[in-house]
Amino acid sequence: MESFLIKGGVPLHGEVTISGSKNAALPIMAATLLTDEPCVIRGVPDLSDTRFMAQILQSLGAETKFDNGTLTVRAIKIHGYANYELVRKMRGSICIAGPLLARLRKARISLPGGCIIGARPINLHLKGFEVLGAKIKIEGGYVDATAKKLVGSTMFLGGRAGSTVLGTANVMMAATLADGVTVIESAACEPEVVDLAHFLNAMGADISGAGSPTITISGVEKLHGAEHEVIPDRIETATFMIAAAATNGEVTIKNARADHLRAVIDKLNEAGVSIQQHGGNLIVRRGKKLCAADVTTLPYSGFPTDVQAQMMSLLALAPGISIITERIFESRFMHVSELARLGAEIEIEGPSAIVKGGRPLSGAPVMASDLRASAALVIAGLAAKGATQVNRIYHLDRGYEKMDAKLRKLGARIQRVEEK
Ligand code: EPU
C-alpha cells in the first residue's frame, strides 16, 4: 500500500488546473448503456473509480476505450447482471441500475451495502423504479428489478436527509425510455445531476427542470450516441482552495466553476479567505488572519458534505470555536481522531464537531479512512510543522487525479512512498 509523506509548513503558490468531475463522470458513464451507438465523453478524470466504472461497463458487454481523458463507449449487446464483487468496490456503481432497467427492462444488481461514511440505503432509487412500474425483489443480497414496460408517473423522491443525488440520476435515466411523462419532485439539484441531464438530452432524451427540485422527463422511444464534456470537479476545486488557505499561500485555480461553489466561497470568505474570480480562474489567498465559522452540510446549493472534512482541517487552524454539523451522512467524522493526532482539538457532539481552533498542528503518521477524510489529512499535513505520513492513500486515488503531482507543482513537499 502507498502513503503520502508530507513535509509541511510550505505555503502553496502557483497555478493548478482542475480535472473533470468524478461524480458527474460516473453516472454519465453509466448512461452510455442506454444506447447501442457510440458515446464519446471528454474530461473524464483518470481515477481508480472511473477506471472501475469502465470495467463494470465492459463486464456488462460494452466496449470501452480510455485515451487521455476521453472515454469512448459502445454498448451494442449488454446483459443486466452486476455481481457483488463489482458493486461492493464502488457504491457509485449502483447508477447502472436505471439504464439497465430502461434498456433491458431487467437488472440484477448486488445491494451495495454501507460504507465508512454511513449506511447508504438505496430505498429511494427502488421507490422511483417501482413508481415507474418495475417489480422489485430483494433476495440473497441482490436487487432484481423487472418491468414489462416502464410508464411515466409523478413521484416524490425526498428522503430522511433530503434529496438523493444518485437516486435522482438513476430514476431520471430509467424514465428517459418510459412511456409518457415522469415528474420527479424533491429531485437533487446538484450540478452533477444537471450535467447528466445535458448528456441525456444530447442522446435524444427530453428532460427539463434539472437543477431545480422538479425534473420532468418525457419518455422517448430510443436514445442515440452523443458527445459530451464533463463539468470541472467542484469538490477538487474546493479542496485546492482550502489547501491554499490552510498553508497561507496564493493559488490560481484554473478550470473552476465558481457558480457551483457559492456556499463554499461564502464560508471561506467568512473564515477570512479572499477569493477573486477572473473568468474560469479563481485566485485564492488567505487574509490577515483566519476566523472561526460554523458550517452545516446540506444538499446543493448548501455546503457540500464532500467538503466538510477539508473545511474542518482549515477551521482547526482558525482561532476560536467553530461548530461543524453533518446533516447528510451520519458517521462522516472518521477524520476527527486522525486530525487530533496532528494536534487539533475537536470534540464530537451528536451530528456536530466542535472545533477549538488555533492550536499549531505538528506532523504525525495518520490513517486515511475515506476519500474526503484523506484530503482533509493531506491539507492538515501541508499546514502542520514537520513530517506527516498519510497512510492508505488508495482512498484518495479513487477521487483525486494526480493530487500529489498537482500539489508538488504548487511547491508542496509531498512524496508517494510505499507504506512501511
Ligand atoms: N439516502 C436514502 N435513501 C436512498 C438514497 C440516499 O435515505 O435511497 C440518504 C443517504 O443515506 C444520505 C442522503 O440520502 O443520508 C444523501 O445521499 P445521496 O443519495 O445523495 O448520496 P449518493 O448519491 O449515494 C453522492 C456522491 C457522494 C456525495 C453524496 C451527497 C457519487 C458517486 N457520490 O452519493 O460523493 O457525498 O452524493 O452529495 O456521486 C464522494 O465523492 O466522496 C462522495 C461520497
Short mmCIF file of C-alpha atoms and ligand atoms in Angstrom, two decimals:
data_model
loop_
_atom_site.label_atom_id
_atom_site.label_comp_id
_atom_site.label_asym_id
_atom_site.label_seq_id
_atom_site.Cartn_x
_atom_site.Cartn_y
_atom_site.Cartn_z
CA MET A 1 0.00 0.00 0.00
CA GLU A 2 1.13 3.54 -0.69
CA SER A 3 1.32 6.60 1.57
CA PHE A 4 1.98 10.28 1.16
CA LEU A 5 4.96 11.64 3.00
CA ILE A 6 4.45 15.37 3.54
CA LYS A 7 6.91 17.88 4.93
CA GLY A 8 4.53 20.62 5.97
CA GLY A 9 4.76 24.35 6.56
CA VAL A 10 5.29 25.42 2.92
CA PRO A 11 2.73 27.96 1.58
CA LEU A 12 1.30 26.81 -1.76
CA HIS A 13 1.93 29.15 -4.69
CA GLY A 14 1.19 28.94 -8.40
CA GLU A 15 -1.47 27.55 -10.70
CA VAL A 16 -3.43 24.33 -10.63
CA THR A 17 -5.88 23.00 -13.24
CA ILE A 18 -8.98 21.21 -12.04
CA SER A 19 -9.93 17.86 -13.60
CA GLY A 20 -13.35 16.71 -14.77
CA SER A 21 -15.82 15.84 -12.03
CA LYS A 22 -15.73 12.27 -10.71
CA ASN A 23 -19.32 12.39 -9.50
CA ALA A 24 -20.55 13.76 -12.82
CA ALA A 25 -18.50 11.30 -14.86
CA LEU A 26 -19.71 8.13 -13.09
CA PRO A 27 -23.47 8.42 -13.88
CA ILE A 28 -22.68 9.78 -17.37
CA MET A 29 -20.56 6.68 -18.00
CA ALA A 30 -23.50 4.54 -16.81
CA ALA A 31 -25.84 6.45 -19.16
CA THR A 32 -23.87 5.19 -22.18
CA LEU A 33 -25.60 1.83 -21.55
CA LEU A 34 -28.85 3.42 -22.77
CA THR A 35 -27.84 3.21 -26.44
CA ASP A 36 -26.14 0.78 -28.81
CA GLU A 37 -24.48 3.71 -30.59
CA PRO A 38 -21.01 5.04 -29.65
CA CYS A 39 -20.73 7.74 -26.99
CA VAL A 40 -17.69 9.97 -26.51
CA ILE A 41 -17.12 11.58 -23.10
CA ARG A 42 -14.37 14.12 -22.69
CA GLY A 43 -12.80 15.35 -19.46
CA VAL A 44 -13.15 12.01 -17.67
CA PRO A 45 -10.69 12.12 -14.76
CA ASP A 46 -8.21 9.24 -14.65
CA LEU A 47 -9.08 7.79 -11.25
CA SER A 48 -9.47 4.33 -9.82
CA ASP A 49 -13.25 4.95 -9.59
CA THR A 50 -13.66 5.91 -13.27
CA ARG A 51 -11.41 3.03 -14.38
CA PHE A 52 -13.51 0.75 -12.25
CA MET A 53 -16.74 2.05 -13.78
CA ALA A 54 -15.25 1.36 -17.22
CA GLN A 55 -14.57 -2.23 -16.08
CA ILE A 56 -18.19 -2.55 -14.96
CA LEU A 57 -19.39 -1.37 -18.37
CA GLN A 58 -17.09 -3.93 -20.01
CA SER A 59 -18.33 -6.70 -17.72
CA LEU A 60 -21.88 -5.91 -18.87
CA GLY A 61 -20.79 -6.33 -22.51
CA ALA A 62 -19.82 -2.79 -23.56
CA GLU A 63 -16.60 -1.91 -25.38
CA THR A 64 -14.65 0.95 -23.83
CA LYS A 65 -11.57 2.91 -24.82
CA PHE A 66 -9.95 5.41 -22.46
CA ASP A 67 -7.41 7.72 -24.04
CA ASN A 68 -6.05 10.87 -22.44
CA GLY A 69 -9.26 11.88 -20.65
CA THR A 70 -11.59 10.81 -23.47
CA LEU A 71 -13.70 7.76 -22.94
CA THR A 72 -15.47 6.08 -25.83
CA VAL A 73 -18.14 3.52 -25.01
CA ARG A 74 -20.15 1.32 -27.31
CA ALA A 75 -22.74 -0.89 -25.65
CA ILE A 76 -24.03 -2.90 -28.61
CA LYS A 77 -25.11 -6.03 -26.76
CA ILE A 78 -25.32 -5.95 -22.98
CA HIS A 79 -26.69 -8.04 -20.15
CA GLY A 80 -28.12 -6.80 -16.85
CA TYR A 81 -26.27 -8.73 -14.17
CA ALA A 82 -23.81 -6.97 -11.84
CA ASN A 83 -22.36 -9.20 -9.14
CA TYR A 84 -21.26 -8.43 -5.60
CA GLU A 85 -17.56 -8.23 -6.49
CA LEU A 86 -18.33 -5.41 -8.92
CA VAL A 87 -20.77 -3.36 -6.87
CA ARG A 88 -19.08 -3.84 -3.48
CA LYS A 89 -15.92 -2.00 -4.55
CA MET A 90 -17.68 1.23 -5.50
CA ARG A 91 -21.03 2.32 -4.22
CA GLY A 92 -21.46 4.70 -7.17
CA SER A 93 -21.81 1.65 -9.44
CA ILE A 94 -25.49 1.45 -8.36
CA CYS A 95 -26.22 4.04 -11.05
CA ILE A 96 -26.05 1.32 -13.72
CA ALA A 97 -29.46 0.11 -12.45
CA GLY A 98 -31.54 2.85 -14.11
CA PRO A 99 -30.00 2.48 -17.59
CA LEU A 100 -30.17 -1.34 -17.46
CA LEU A 101 -33.81 -1.27 -16.41
CA ALA A 102 -34.64 1.23 -19.16
CA ARG A 103 -32.85 -0.60 -21.94
CA LEU A 104 -33.31 -4.27 -20.99
CA ARG A 105 -36.38 -3.98 -18.74
CA LYS A 106 -34.45 -6.03 -16.20
CA ALA A 107 -31.47 -5.62 -13.92
CA ARG A 108 -29.99 -7.90 -11.29
CA ILE A 109 -27.60 -5.96 -9.13
CA SER A 110 -25.92 -6.76 -5.86
CA LEU A 111 -27.03 -4.49 -3.00
CA PRO A 112 -24.12 -2.09 -2.47
CA GLY A 113 -24.12 -2.13 1.33
CA GLY A 114 -22.92 0.70 3.58
CA CYS A 115 -19.52 2.27 3.84
CA ILE A 116 -17.43 4.09 6.37
CA ILE A 117 -19.37 7.38 6.00
CA GLY A 118 -22.80 5.89 6.69
CA ALA A 119 -25.45 3.25 5.96
CA ARG A 120 -26.16 4.50 2.41
CA PRO A 121 -29.51 2.83 1.67
CA ILE A 122 -30.98 2.70 -1.87
CA ASN A 123 -34.67 2.64 -0.88
CA LEU A 124 -35.38 5.87 -2.79
CA HIS A 125 -33.83 4.52 -6.02
CA LEU A 126 -36.06 1.44 -5.71
CA LYS A 127 -39.12 3.52 -4.84
CA GLY A 128 -38.62 5.51 -8.05
CA PHE A 129 -38.26 2.36 -10.17
CA GLU A 130 -41.45 0.94 -8.60
CA VAL A 131 -43.40 4.11 -9.34
CA LEU A 132 -42.33 3.66 -12.99
CA GLY A 133 -43.85 0.19 -12.91
CA ALA A 134 -40.87 -2.04 -12.09
CA LYS A 135 -41.27 -5.05 -9.85
CA ILE A 136 -38.53 -5.18 -7.21
CA LYS A 137 -37.43 -8.33 -5.42
CA ILE A 138 -34.62 -8.42 -2.89
CA GLU A 139 -33.12 -11.84 -2.36
CA GLY A 140 -29.72 -13.22 -1.45
CA GLY A 141 -28.17 -9.76 -1.34
CA TYR A 142 -29.38 -8.90 -4.85
CA VAL A 143 -32.00 -6.49 -6.17
CA ASP A 144 -33.98 -7.92 -9.06
CA ALA A 145 -35.78 -5.20 -10.95
CA THR A 146 -38.01 -6.22 -13.85
CA ALA A 147 -40.65 -4.42 -15.86
CA LYS A 148 -42.85 -5.42 -18.81
CA LYS A 149 -42.83 -1.73 -19.60
CA LEU A 150 -41.96 1.47 -17.75
CA VAL A 151 -44.69 4.08 -17.55
CA GLY A 152 -44.08 7.73 -16.66
CA SER A 153 -45.57 8.97 -13.40
CA THR A 154 -45.21 11.69 -10.75
CA MET A 155 -43.17 10.83 -7.68
CA PHE A 156 -41.74 12.39 -4.54
CA LEU A 157 -38.11 11.31 -4.15
CA GLY A 158 -37.15 13.10 -0.92
CA GLY A 159 -35.79 11.08 2.00
CA ARG A 160 -34.61 11.44 5.57
CA ALA A 161 -31.73 13.74 4.65
CA GLY A 162 -33.47 15.45 1.71
CA SER A 163 -32.87 14.62 -1.92
CA THR A 164 -30.68 11.83 -3.26
CA VAL A 165 -28.08 12.53 -5.95
CA LEU A 166 -27.59 9.07 -7.45
CA GLY A 167 -31.24 8.18 -6.77
CA THR A 168 -32.33 11.15 -8.89
CA ALA A 169 -29.78 10.20 -11.58
CA ASN A 170 -30.94 6.57 -11.61
CA VAL A 171 -34.65 7.35 -11.87
CA MET A 172 -34.04 10.10 -14.43
CA MET A 173 -32.11 7.61 -16.61
CA ALA A 174 -34.80 4.92 -16.23
CA ALA A 175 -37.55 7.41 -17.16
CA THR A 176 -35.87 8.51 -20.42
CA LEU A 177 -37.22 5.44 -22.23
CA ALA A 178 -40.53 5.12 -20.31
CA ASP A 179 -43.94 5.64 -21.91
CA GLY A 180 -45.27 9.11 -21.08
CA VAL A 181 -44.15 11.83 -18.70
CA THR A 182 -42.30 11.38 -15.38
CA VAL A 183 -42.11 14.16 -12.82
CA ILE A 184 -39.55 13.82 -10.00
CA GLU A 185 -40.38 16.06 -7.05
CA SER A 186 -37.72 16.77 -4.42
CA ALA A 187 -35.10 15.90 -7.02
CA ALA A 188 -31.43 16.54 -6.23
CA CYS A 189 -30.29 19.92 -7.62
CA GLU A 190 -26.55 19.12 -7.69
CA PRO A 191 -24.59 20.30 -10.79
CA GLU A 192 -23.71 16.63 -11.45
CA VAL A 193 -27.42 15.88 -11.99
CA VAL A 194 -27.64 18.83 -14.41
CA ASP A 195 -24.57 17.58 -16.30
CA LEU A 196 -26.15 14.13 -16.63
CA ALA A 197 -29.39 15.70 -17.92
CA HIS A 198 -27.36 17.62 -20.54
CA PHE A 199 -25.73 14.39 -21.70
CA LEU A 200 -29.06 12.53 -21.79
CA ASN A 201 -30.65 15.35 -23.80
CA ALA A 202 -27.70 15.20 -26.21
CA MET A 203 -28.56 11.49 -26.59
CA GLY A 204 -32.10 12.44 -27.60
CA ALA A 205 -33.85 12.42 -24.21
CA ASP A 206 -36.42 15.09 -23.33
CA ILE A 207 -35.60 16.37 -19.82
CA SER A 208 -36.39 19.78 -18.35
CA GLY A 209 -36.01 21.30 -14.89
CA ALA A 210 -32.70 19.64 -13.96
CA GLY A 211 -31.02 21.83 -11.33
CA SER A 212 -34.40 22.53 -9.68
CA PRO A 213 -36.33 20.27 -7.27
CA THR A 214 -38.81 19.35 -10.05
CA ILE A 215 -37.46 17.44 -13.03
CA THR A 216 -39.75 16.48 -15.91
CA ILE A 217 -38.79 13.66 -18.25
CA SER A 218 -40.90 12.96 -21.34
CA GLY A 219 -40.11 9.43 -22.41
CA VAL A 220 -38.74 8.82 -25.92
CA GLU A 221 -38.58 5.61 -27.94
CA LYS A 222 -34.84 5.43 -28.45
CA LEU A 223 -31.63 7.22 -27.48
CA HIS A 224 -28.66 7.65 -29.77
CA GLY A 225 -24.91 8.17 -29.36
CA ALA A 226 -23.63 11.57 -28.21
CA GLU A 227 -20.52 13.53 -27.28
CA HIS A 228 -20.14 15.40 -24.01
CA GLU A 229 -17.55 17.23 -21.90
CA VAL A 230 -17.79 16.62 -18.15
CA ILE A 231 -18.01 19.68 -15.83
CA PRO A 232 -14.99 20.58 -13.68
CA ASP A 233 -14.85 18.87 -10.29
CA ARG A 234 -16.27 21.30 -7.72
CA ILE A 235 -15.05 19.18 -4.81
CA GLU A 236 -11.48 19.08 -6.12
CA THR A 237 -11.71 22.86 -6.63
CA ALA A 238 -12.85 23.36 -3.03
CA THR A 239 -10.08 21.07 -1.79
CA PHE A 240 -7.37 23.15 -3.52
CA MET A 241 -8.98 26.40 -2.32
CA ILE A 242 -8.81 25.16 1.25
CA ALA A 243 -5.25 23.83 0.84
CA ALA A 244 -4.15 27.27 -0.41
CA ALA A 245 -5.79 28.98 2.58
CA ALA A 246 -4.55 26.46 5.13
CA THR A 247 -0.92 26.89 4.05
CA ASN A 248 -1.23 30.69 3.86
CA GLY A 249 -0.39 30.61 0.17
CA GLU A 250 -1.80 32.10 -3.00
CA VAL A 251 -3.09 29.82 -5.72
CA THR A 252 -4.77 30.41 -9.06
CA ILE A 253 -7.25 27.65 -9.74
CA LYS A 254 -7.96 27.11 -13.42
CA ASN A 255 -10.99 25.40 -14.96
CA ALA A 256 -13.10 26.25 -11.89
CA ARG A 257 -16.87 26.87 -11.76
CA ALA A 258 -17.47 29.49 -9.03
CA ASP A 259 -21.22 29.23 -9.71
CA HIS A 260 -21.09 25.63 -8.43
CA LEU A 261 -19.31 26.69 -5.24
CA ARG A 262 -21.27 29.63 -3.82
CA ALA A 263 -21.77 28.08 -0.35
CA VAL A 264 -18.10 27.10 -0.07
CA ILE A 265 -16.85 30.51 -1.25
CA ASP A 266 -19.21 32.23 1.19
CA LYS A 267 -17.94 30.15 4.14
CA LEU A 268 -14.31 30.61 3.14
CA ASN A 269 -14.88 34.38 2.99
CA GLU A 270 -16.39 34.22 6.48
CA ALA A 271 -13.33 32.28 7.64
CA GLY A 272 -11.07 35.09 6.36
CA VAL A 273 -10.09 33.73 2.94
CA SER A 274 -10.12 36.01 -0.10
CA ILE A 275 -11.33 34.56 -3.41
CA GLN A 276 -11.31 36.53 -6.64
CA GLN A 277 -12.91 35.30 -9.81
CA HIS A 278 -11.40 36.05 -13.22
CA GLY A 279 -13.47 34.14 -15.79
CA GLY A 280 -12.84 30.45 -15.22
CA ASN A 281 -9.99 31.16 -12.78
CA LEU A 282 -10.21 31.62 -9.04
CA ILE A 283 -7.42 33.32 -7.12
CA VAL A 284 -7.37 32.18 -3.53
CA ARG A 285 -5.34 33.77 -0.75
CA ARG A 286 -5.65 33.93 2.98
CA GLY A 287 -6.48 37.30 4.56
CA LYS A 288 -4.66 38.71 7.59
CA LYS A 289 -5.97 36.00 9.89
CA LEU A 290 -8.30 33.03 9.81
CA CYS A 291 -11.60 33.29 11.72
CA ALA A 292 -13.81 30.61 13.24
CA ALA A 293 -17.02 29.81 11.30
CA ASP A 294 -19.97 27.47 11.75
CA VAL A 295 -20.70 25.08 8.90
CA THR A 296 -23.71 22.83 8.28
CA THR A 297 -23.69 20.40 5.37
CA LEU A 298 -26.83 20.37 3.23
CA PRO A 299 -27.95 19.20 -0.20
CA TYR A 300 -27.00 21.60 -3.04
CA SER A 301 -26.89 24.62 -3.03
CA GLY A 302 -25.92 24.26 0.62
CA PHE A 303 -22.42 23.47 1.89
CA PRO A 304 -21.41 20.07 0.43
CA THR A 305 -20.80 17.10 2.72
CA ASP A 306 -17.87 16.24 0.41
CA VAL A 307 -16.03 19.37 1.62
CA GLN A 308 -16.84 19.02 5.33
CA ALA A 309 -13.65 17.17 6.29
CA GLN A 310 -11.34 19.54 4.38
CA MET A 311 -13.09 22.58 5.94
CA MET A 312 -12.53 21.04 9.36
CA SER A 313 -8.77 20.99 8.75
CA LEU A 314 -8.88 24.69 7.90
CA LEU A 315 -11.04 25.62 10.89
CA ALA A 316 -8.70 23.70 13.19
CA LEU A 317 -6.19 26.45 12.32
CA ALA A 318 -8.64 29.33 12.93
CA PRO A 319 -8.56 30.77 16.47
CA GLY A 320 -11.94 30.40 18.21
CA ILE A 321 -14.71 27.82 18.24
CA SER A 322 -16.26 26.51 15.03
CA ILE A 323 -19.22 24.16 15.00
CA ILE A 324 -19.42 21.81 12.03
CA THR A 325 -22.70 19.93 11.67
CA GLU A 326 -23.01 16.98 9.30
CA ARG A 327 -26.58 16.56 8.03
CA ILE A 328 -26.09 14.18 5.09
CA PHE A 329 -24.08 11.18 6.31
CA GLU A 330 -24.36 10.02 9.91
CA SER A 331 -20.80 8.82 10.51
CA ARG A 332 -18.72 11.13 8.39
CA PHE A 333 -16.36 12.18 11.19
CA MET A 334 -13.68 9.47 10.92
CA HIS A 335 -11.09 12.18 10.23
CA VAL A 336 -11.62 13.77 13.66
CA SER A 337 -9.46 11.32 15.62
CA GLU A 338 -6.74 11.46 12.95
CA LEU A 339 -6.72 15.28 12.97
CA ALA A 340 -6.33 15.04 16.75
CA ARG A 341 -3.08 13.10 16.14
CA LEU A 342 -1.76 16.25 14.44
CA GLY A 343 -2.74 18.35 17.47
CA ALA A 344 -6.23 19.57 16.50
CA GLU A 345 -8.71 19.92 19.35
CA ILE A 346 -12.09 18.63 18.17
CA GLU A 347 -14.98 17.06 20.09
CA ILE A 348 -17.94 15.25 18.58
CA GLU A 349 -21.39 16.05 19.98
CA GLY A 350 -24.09 14.11 18.11
CA PRO A 351 -24.10 15.30 14.46
CA SER A 352 -21.73 18.19 15.26
CA ALA A 353 -18.00 18.54 15.68
CA ILE A 354 -16.84 21.33 17.94
CA VAL A 355 -13.50 22.60 16.72
CA LYS A 356 -11.41 24.59 19.18
CA GLY A 357 -9.19 26.12 16.58
CA GLY A 358 -5.91 27.93 16.57
CA ARG A 359 -3.58 25.36 18.08
CA PRO A 360 -0.49 24.79 15.95
CA LEU A 361 -0.52 21.45 14.13
CA SER A 362 2.53 19.21 14.11
CA GLY A 363 3.24 16.29 11.77
CA ALA A 364 2.42 12.69 12.69
CA PRO A 365 1.56 9.40 10.99
CA VAL A 366 -2.19 9.26 10.20
CA MET A 367 -4.57 6.86 8.52
CA ALA A 368 -6.95 7.83 5.70
CA SER A 369 -10.42 6.31 6.13
CA ASP A 370 -12.34 7.56 3.09
CA LEU A 371 -11.79 9.80 0.10
CA ARG A 372 -12.59 13.22 1.58
CA ALA A 373 -11.13 12.38 5.01
CA SER A 374 -7.88 11.62 3.17
CA ALA A 375 -7.96 15.04 1.51
CA ALA A 376 -8.51 16.65 4.92
CA LEU A 377 -5.46 14.86 6.33
CA VAL A 378 -3.32 15.94 3.37
CA ILE A 379 -4.38 19.57 3.92
CA ALA A 380 -3.64 19.35 7.65
CA GLY A 381 -0.28 17.73 6.88
CA LEU A 382 0.60 20.53 4.44
CA ALA A 383 -0.18 23.11 7.13
CA ALA A 384 1.50 21.25 10.01
CA LYS A 385 5.10 21.70 11.11
CA GLY A 386 7.25 18.64 10.46
CA ALA A 387 6.56 15.38 8.68
CA THR A 388 3.15 13.76 8.23
CA GLN A 389 2.69 10.34 6.72
CA VAL A 390 -0.85 9.81 5.36
CA ASN A 391 -1.34 6.06 5.06
CA ARG A 392 -3.83 4.18 2.81
CA ILE A 393 -4.00 6.82 0.12
CA TYR A 394 -5.75 4.41 -2.23
CA HIS A 395 -8.88 6.16 -0.92
CA LEU A 396 -7.53 9.43 -2.28
CA ASP A 397 -6.64 7.91 -5.65
CA ARG A 398 -10.33 6.99 -6.07
CA GLY A 399 -11.32 10.63 -6.42
CA TYR A 400 -8.37 12.98 -6.96
CA GLU A 401 -6.43 12.90 -10.22
CA LYS A 402 -2.67 13.13 -9.59
CA MET A 403 -3.17 15.08 -6.38
CA ASP A 404 0.47 14.67 -5.29
CA ALA A 405 1.83 15.90 -8.66
CA LYS A 406 -0.55 18.90 -8.63
CA LEU A 407 0.48 19.81 -5.08
CA ARG A 408 4.21 19.43 -5.91
CA LYS A 409 3.72 21.89 -8.76
CA LEU A 410 2.42 24.35 -6.17
CA GLY A 411 5.59 23.92 -4.13
CA ALA A 412 4.39 21.32 -1.62
CA ARG A 413 6.93 18.81 -0.35
CA ILE A 414 4.88 15.66 -0.85
CA GLN A 415 6.09 12.23 -1.95
CA ARG A 416 4.32 8.99 -2.69
CA VAL A 417 6.09 6.22 -0.78
CA GLU A 418 5.49 2.54 -0.06
CA GLU A 419 3.75 2.13 3.31
CA LYS A 420 6.06 0.53 5.88
N1 EPU B 1 -30.46 8.18 1.07
C1 EPU B 1 -31.55 7.46 1.48
N2 EPU B 1 -32.09 6.57 0.59
C2 EPU B 1 -31.62 6.43 -0.67
C3 EPU B 1 -30.51 7.18 -1.08
C4 EPU B 1 -29.94 8.06 -0.18
O1 EPU B 1 -32.02 7.58 2.61
O2 EPU B 1 -32.17 5.61 -1.43
C5 EPU B 1 -29.84 9.14 2.02
C6 EPU B 1 -28.38 8.83 2.29
O3 EPU B 1 -28.23 7.87 3.31
C7 EPU B 1 -27.85 10.19 2.68
C8 EPU B 1 -28.65 11.13 1.79
O4 EPU B 1 -29.80 10.40 1.39
O5 EPU B 1 -28.19 10.44 4.03
C9 EPU B 1 -27.93 11.65 0.57
O6 EPU B 1 -27.34 10.58 -0.14
P1 EPU B 1 -27.22 10.59 -1.72
O7 EPU B 1 -28.08 9.51 -2.26
O8 EPU B 1 -27.44 11.97 -2.23
O9 EPU B 1 -25.71 10.17 -1.92
P2 EPU B 1 -25.15 9.38 -3.17
O10 EPU B 1 -25.92 9.78 -4.37
O11 EPU B 1 -25.05 7.94 -2.87
C10 EPU B 1 -23.41 11.12 -4.00
C11 EPU B 1 -21.92 11.22 -4.14
C12 EPU B 1 -21.28 11.31 -2.78
C13 EPU B 1 -21.83 12.55 -2.06
C14 EPU B 1 -23.37 12.44 -1.98
C15 EPU B 1 -24.02 13.66 -1.36
C16 EPU B 1 -21.45 9.99 -6.17
C17 EPU B 1 -20.81 8.83 -6.83
N3 EPU B 1 -21.42 10.05 -4.85
O12 EPU B 1 -23.67 9.94 -3.27
O13 EPU B 1 -19.88 11.52 -3.01
O14 EPU B 1 -21.31 12.63 -0.77
O15 EPU B 1 -23.90 12.27 -3.31
O16 EPU B 1 -23.69 14.80 -2.05
O17 EPU B 1 -21.94 10.88 -6.85
C18 EPU B 1 -17.60 11.46 -2.53
O18 EPU B 1 -17.38 11.85 -3.68
O19 EPU B 1 -16.68 11.44 -1.65
C19 EPU B 1 -18.93 11.01 -2.16
C20 EPU B 1 -19.17 10.24 -1.10
#
